[in-house]
Structure formats: structure tokens, C-alpha cells
Amino acid sequence: MRAEATEPVRRIISVNVGKPITVDYQGKPLVTGIHKQPVEGPVFVGCTQMDGDGQADLKNHGGPDKAICVYPFEHYAYWEQQFGKKLDYAAFGENLTVMGFLENEVNIGDVYEIGEVVVQVSQPRFPCFKISSKHGIKEFPARVLDTGYSGFYLRVLQVGSLTGTSQVIKRESHPMQVSVASVLRQMALGRSQADPIELRRMLELDALASSVKDNFQAWLNEV
């Protein structure tokens, strides 16, 4: 008999929040919310962000489809080896440092219960230059894309509070089974190289963030 696939053990490693601050980047002031810090105790999660958190660039960050940024703890060891130093939690500007949520195993539209909060996977995180400003490595976004170690975003279906010890329960698997990694791959390939067949399949994903779908549709319109 074929063994049944088992779900990975999923848990929260750290809950992280932070308001935007101004830092120096390449000799100029930069306002960014990427410098988050771990917090203890319950944190209320609203429809667009967590209490105590904030984004500087509301055009490209935050909002219902990017309410919570998640990053897998499993990737920390790789980056620590690359950087030659120990990394603190929230090293990638994530709200939740998690275990058991790898990008090639988590699907767009999957629904989880974390404490009182119900969330749905909405899109991959596409790294921008602000992660370079945090680590002082200009090519860091490209390195993130090369590895696929990007993390992803959650939308909030039910508001409430969570803590670093909150139980994580998978409530629903999306039937289309399109992984975060596969969507990120098309985003990274870009307008000229993305696969039209894959783009059309992803446009059928009801749970995929509208901004990503709009980009994919625009690329298809030019084919």
C-alpha cells in the first residue's frame, strides 16, 4: 500500500512587528518598515496589518493581500552560512518567522488557523531593494530570487490575536495546488520570459492576489 502523505509540523518561531524608521541607504535617507523586532505576548491582527506594525511604501507593501509577511525559519541556516554570522529573528522583515511552511509545499489559497486568526496564502513575497538596505548587500534581492527563499504573504479572513505559542492548524487546501514557489518563478521570469500556459493557469486562481493577476494578464495581453 502507498503511504499517505503526512503534513509537516507547522509552528510559529517568532512574532515580529515594527513601525517605519528612517535609515541611511547609499548616502540618502530611506524610510522603511523592514526593521521589525520580535515581540512577546498576544498581538492583534487586523485586516491589513498587525498591531504595532507599519509600512512606509503603501503602494507596494501592506493592504489586505499583504497583511502578514511570513518567512520560513528553515532558510536561516543557509543565509547565516552565506553571511558568516548569526541572524536575529525578523532578519528578512517578516511578521511571522515560521517552521513547516516552505514555498514549494505551501499553495496559494491554503487556509490556516493561527490562534484566533484565520489566514489565507495570497502571493509570494517579491524582494525589493529595501532588503538590501537592511543587510548592506546590493544584489541581495537577486540572490533571494535565485534561491527561491522568498517567503510569502497572508490575507486575513478572520481577525483576532495570536502569539508565538499559538497552535497552527491547516483548515483548507486549495484544490488547484499551485505552490508559492511556482508563482514566484513566473514573477521572477518577468514579462518577456514567463510561460503563457502557466500564467493562464494562475489567472484561474481565485485566491491569488489581484496585483499579481493584473501583472500576469498584462503580460499575456502583449503575447
Protein backbone atom coordinates (compact mmCIF):
# COMPACT_ATOMS: atom_id res chain seq x y z
CA MET A 1 0.00 0.00 0.00
CA ARG A 2 1.15 3.53 -0.72
CA ALA A 3 1.80 5.54 2.41
CA GLU A 4 -0.37 8.57 2.98
CA ALA A 5 1.43 11.90 2.67
CA THR A 6 1.87 13.50 6.07
CA GLU A 7 1.52 17.18 6.76
CA PRO A 8 4.67 18.91 8.10
CA VAL A 9 4.78 20.12 11.67
CA ARG A 10 3.96 23.83 11.49
CA ARG A 11 4.63 26.34 14.22
CA ILE A 12 5.42 29.96 14.88
CA ILE A 13 9.03 30.66 15.82
CA SER A 14 8.74 34.43 16.33
CA VAL A 15 6.15 37.20 16.01
CA ASN A 16 7.71 40.44 14.72
CA VAL A 17 6.42 43.99 14.27
CA GLY A 18 7.86 47.44 13.73
CA LYS A 19 6.91 50.92 12.63
CA PRO A 20 8.76 52.61 9.73
CA ILE A 21 12.05 54.30 10.58
CA THR A 22 14.49 56.41 8.57
CA VAL A 23 17.87 54.86 7.76
CA ASP A 24 20.79 55.85 5.59
CA TYR A 25 20.98 53.97 2.29
CA GLN A 26 23.68 54.81 -0.23
CA GLY A 27 24.07 58.25 1.32
CA LYS A 28 20.38 59.13 1.25
CA PRO A 29 17.59 58.87 3.84
CA LEU A 30 15.26 55.91 3.34
CA VAL A 31 12.02 55.38 5.24
CA THR A 32 11.34 51.66 5.66
CA GLY A 33 9.33 49.28 7.80
CA ILE A 34 11.68 46.33 7.27
CA HIS A 35 13.41 46.72 10.66
CA LYS A 36 10.98 44.67 12.74
CA GLN A 37 11.61 43.22 16.20
CA PRO A 38 10.31 40.11 17.97
CA VAL A 39 7.55 40.74 20.50
CA GLU A 40 6.15 38.70 23.36
CA GLY A 41 2.53 38.17 24.29
CA PRO A 42 -0.64 38.41 22.20
CA VAL A 43 -0.71 40.63 19.11
CA PHE A 44 -3.97 41.66 17.49
CA VAL A 45 -4.13 41.02 13.75
CA GLY A 46 -6.45 43.22 11.71
CA CYS A 47 -7.48 43.02 8.08
CA THR A 48 -4.47 44.93 6.76
CA GLN A 49 -1.72 44.57 9.38
CA MET A 50 -0.72 43.54 12.87
CA ASP A 51 -0.86 45.91 15.83
CA GLY A 52 2.45 47.72 16.25
CA ASP A 53 3.42 47.16 12.63
CA GLY A 54 3.55 49.55 9.68
CA GLN A 55 4.77 50.03 6.13
CA ALA A 56 6.45 53.06 4.61
CA ASP A 57 5.52 52.35 0.97
CA LEU A 58 1.79 51.67 0.97
CA LYS A 59 1.74 51.31 -2.83
CA ASN A 60 3.92 48.20 -2.80
CA HIS A 61 3.54 46.96 0.78
CA GLY A 62 0.69 46.32 3.15
CA GLY A 63 -3.02 46.14 2.35
CA PRO A 64 -5.43 43.18 2.53
CA ASP A 65 -3.38 40.87 0.27
CA LYS A 66 -0.16 41.63 2.17
CA ALA A 67 -1.45 41.85 5.72
CA ILE A 68 1.14 39.42 7.13
CA CYS A 69 4.60 38.68 5.77
CA VAL A 70 5.87 35.17 6.50
CA TYR A 71 9.40 33.77 6.24
CA PRO A 72 10.49 30.14 6.78
CA PHE A 73 12.96 29.64 9.61
CA GLU A 74 14.47 26.71 7.68
CA HIS A 75 16.17 29.21 5.33
CA TYR A 76 18.01 31.00 8.14
CA ALA A 77 20.82 28.41 8.23
CA TYR A 78 21.60 28.95 4.55
CA TRP A 79 21.76 32.74 4.87
CA GLU A 80 23.79 32.54 8.08
CA GLN A 81 26.32 30.44 6.19
CA GLN A 82 26.31 32.95 3.33
CA PHE A 83 26.68 35.96 5.64
CA GLY A 84 29.06 34.29 8.07
CA LYS A 85 27.07 35.44 11.08
CA LYS A 86 24.09 34.60 13.28
CA LEU A 87 20.81 36.23 12.20
CA ASP A 88 18.19 37.50 14.60
CA TYR A 89 14.51 36.76 14.01
CA ALA A 90 12.82 39.17 11.58
CA ALA A 91 16.08 39.31 9.59
CA PHE A 92 14.01 39.43 6.40
CA GLY A 93 11.42 41.91 7.62
CA GLU A 94 8.83 39.21 8.21
CA ASN A 95 5.95 39.44 10.67
CA LEU A 96 5.99 35.71 11.35
CA THR A 97 9.10 33.58 11.37
CA VAL A 98 7.65 30.11 10.84
CA MET A 99 8.60 26.45 10.57
CA GLY A 100 6.93 23.95 8.23
CA PHE A 101 5.86 26.49 5.59
CA LEU A 102 8.32 26.04 2.74
CA GLU A 103 7.49 27.84 -0.51
CA ASN A 104 7.41 24.68 -2.61
CA GLU A 105 4.99 23.00 -0.17
CA VAL A 106 2.59 25.86 0.60
CA ASN A 107 -0.08 26.59 -2.01
CA ILE A 108 -1.81 29.82 -2.93
CA GLY A 109 -5.26 29.76 -1.33
CA ASP A 110 -4.39 27.40 1.54
CA VAL A 111 -6.17 28.46 4.73
CA TYR A 112 -4.70 28.25 8.25
CA GLU A 113 -5.92 28.99 11.75
CA ILE A 114 -3.29 30.59 13.99
CA GLY A 115 -4.62 31.29 17.45
CA GLU A 116 -7.80 33.30 16.92
CA VAL A 117 -6.76 34.39 13.43
CA VAL A 118 -7.73 32.71 10.16
CA VAL A 119 -5.43 33.48 7.23
CA GLN A 120 -5.08 32.54 3.56
CA VAL A 121 -1.92 32.37 1.45
CA SER A 122 -2.23 35.18 -1.11
CA GLN A 123 1.06 35.60 -3.01
CA PRO A 124 4.83 35.16 -2.88
CA ARG A 125 6.97 37.90 -1.46
CA PHE A 126 8.95 39.53 -4.26
CA PRO A 127 12.10 41.01 -2.69
CA CYS A 128 12.82 44.70 -3.23
CA PHE A 129 15.86 46.90 -2.63
CA LYS A 130 14.87 47.54 0.98
CA ILE A 131 16.12 44.10 1.95
CA SER A 132 19.46 45.25 0.53
CA SER A 133 19.34 48.31 2.77
CA LYS A 134 18.88 46.07 5.81
CA HIS A 135 21.79 43.75 5.04
CA GLY A 136 24.09 46.03 3.05
CA ILE A 137 24.20 43.68 0.05
CA LYS A 138 23.18 45.37 -3.18
CA GLU A 139 22.47 42.16 -5.09
CA PHE A 140 20.53 40.55 -2.24
CA PRO A 141 17.09 40.62 -3.97
CA ALA A 142 18.57 38.74 -6.94
CA ARG A 143 20.13 36.19 -4.59
CA VAL A 144 16.76 35.66 -2.90
CA LEU A 145 15.13 35.04 -6.28
CA ASP A 146 17.90 32.67 -7.33
CA THR A 147 17.32 30.51 -4.26
CA GLY A 148 13.53 30.87 -4.19
CA TYR A 149 13.83 31.58 -0.46
CA SER A 150 11.42 34.49 -0.65
CA GLY A 151 8.71 33.93 1.93
CA PHE A 152 5.11 34.83 1.19
CA TYR A 153 2.10 36.88 2.27
CA LEU A 154 -1.15 36.08 4.04
CA ARG A 155 -4.52 37.80 3.85
CA VAL A 156 -6.66 37.81 6.98
CA LEU A 157 -10.04 36.08 6.76
CA GLN A 158 -10.83 36.39 10.47
CA VAL A 159 -9.25 38.98 12.73
CA GLY A 160 -8.09 38.18 16.23
CA SER A 161 -5.00 37.70 18.36
CA LEU A 162 -2.05 35.35 18.07
CA THR A 163 1.15 34.71 19.98
CA GLY A 164 4.42 32.95 19.33
CA THR A 165 2.98 29.85 21.01
CA SER A 166 -0.33 29.82 19.11
CA GLN A 167 -1.28 26.49 17.58
CA VAL A 168 -1.22 26.37 13.77
CA ILE A 169 -4.00 24.34 12.14
CA LYS A 170 -4.44 23.82 8.41
CA ARG A 171 -8.13 24.31 7.69
CA GLU A 172 -8.24 24.07 3.92
CA SER A 173 -6.03 23.04 0.99
CA HIS A 174 -6.72 24.92 -2.23
CA PRO A 175 -7.87 22.42 -4.90
CA MET A 176 -5.65 23.87 -7.66
CA GLN A 177 -2.46 23.07 -5.71
CA VAL A 178 -0.37 25.93 -7.15
CA SER A 179 2.65 26.44 -4.93
CA VAL A 180 4.06 29.76 -3.80
CA ALA A 181 7.32 28.73 -5.48
CA SER A 182 5.70 28.20 -8.88
CA VAL A 183 4.08 31.65 -8.83
CA LEU A 184 7.33 33.28 -7.72
CA ARG A 185 9.11 31.54 -10.60
CA GLN A 186 6.83 33.23 -13.15
CA MET A 187 7.14 36.59 -11.38
CA ALA A 188 10.94 36.28 -11.48
CA LEU A 189 10.99 35.32 -15.18
CA GLY A 190 9.14 38.53 -15.95
CA ARG A 191 7.20 39.89 -18.89
CA SER A 192 9.40 38.52 -21.68
CA GLN A 193 10.13 35.01 -20.37
CA ALA A 194 7.12 33.92 -18.29
CA ASP A 195 5.27 30.85 -19.57
CA PRO A 196 1.89 31.85 -21.09
CA ILE A 197 0.39 28.46 -20.22
CA GLU A 198 1.41 28.86 -16.59
CA LEU A 199 0.19 32.46 -16.50
CA ARG A 200 -3.25 31.43 -17.78
CA ARG A 201 -3.44 28.67 -15.17
CA MET A 202 -2.54 31.09 -12.40
CA LEU A 203 -5.13 33.61 -13.59
CA GLU A 204 -7.74 30.97 -12.71
CA LEU A 205 -6.59 31.06 -9.09
CA ASP A 206 -9.33 32.90 -7.21
CA ALA A 207 -7.09 33.32 -4.16
CA LEU A 208 -4.07 34.81 -5.96
CA ALA A 209 -3.55 38.50 -5.10
CA SER A 210 -5.19 40.82 -7.62
CA SER A 211 -2.00 42.83 -8.18
CA VAL A 212 -0.14 39.68 -9.30
CA LYS A 213 -3.02 38.63 -11.55
CA ASP A 214 -3.15 42.10 -13.09
CA ASN A 215 0.53 41.86 -13.99
CA PHE A 216 0.14 38.37 -15.44
CA GLN A 217 -2.85 39.49 -17.51
CA ALA A 218 -0.93 42.50 -18.82
CA TRP A 219 1.94 40.24 -19.86
CA LEU A 220 -0.44 37.89 -21.66
CA ASN A 221 -2.07 40.79 -23.48
CA GLU A 222 1.30 41.50 -25.09
CA VAL A 223 1.87 37.94 -26.30
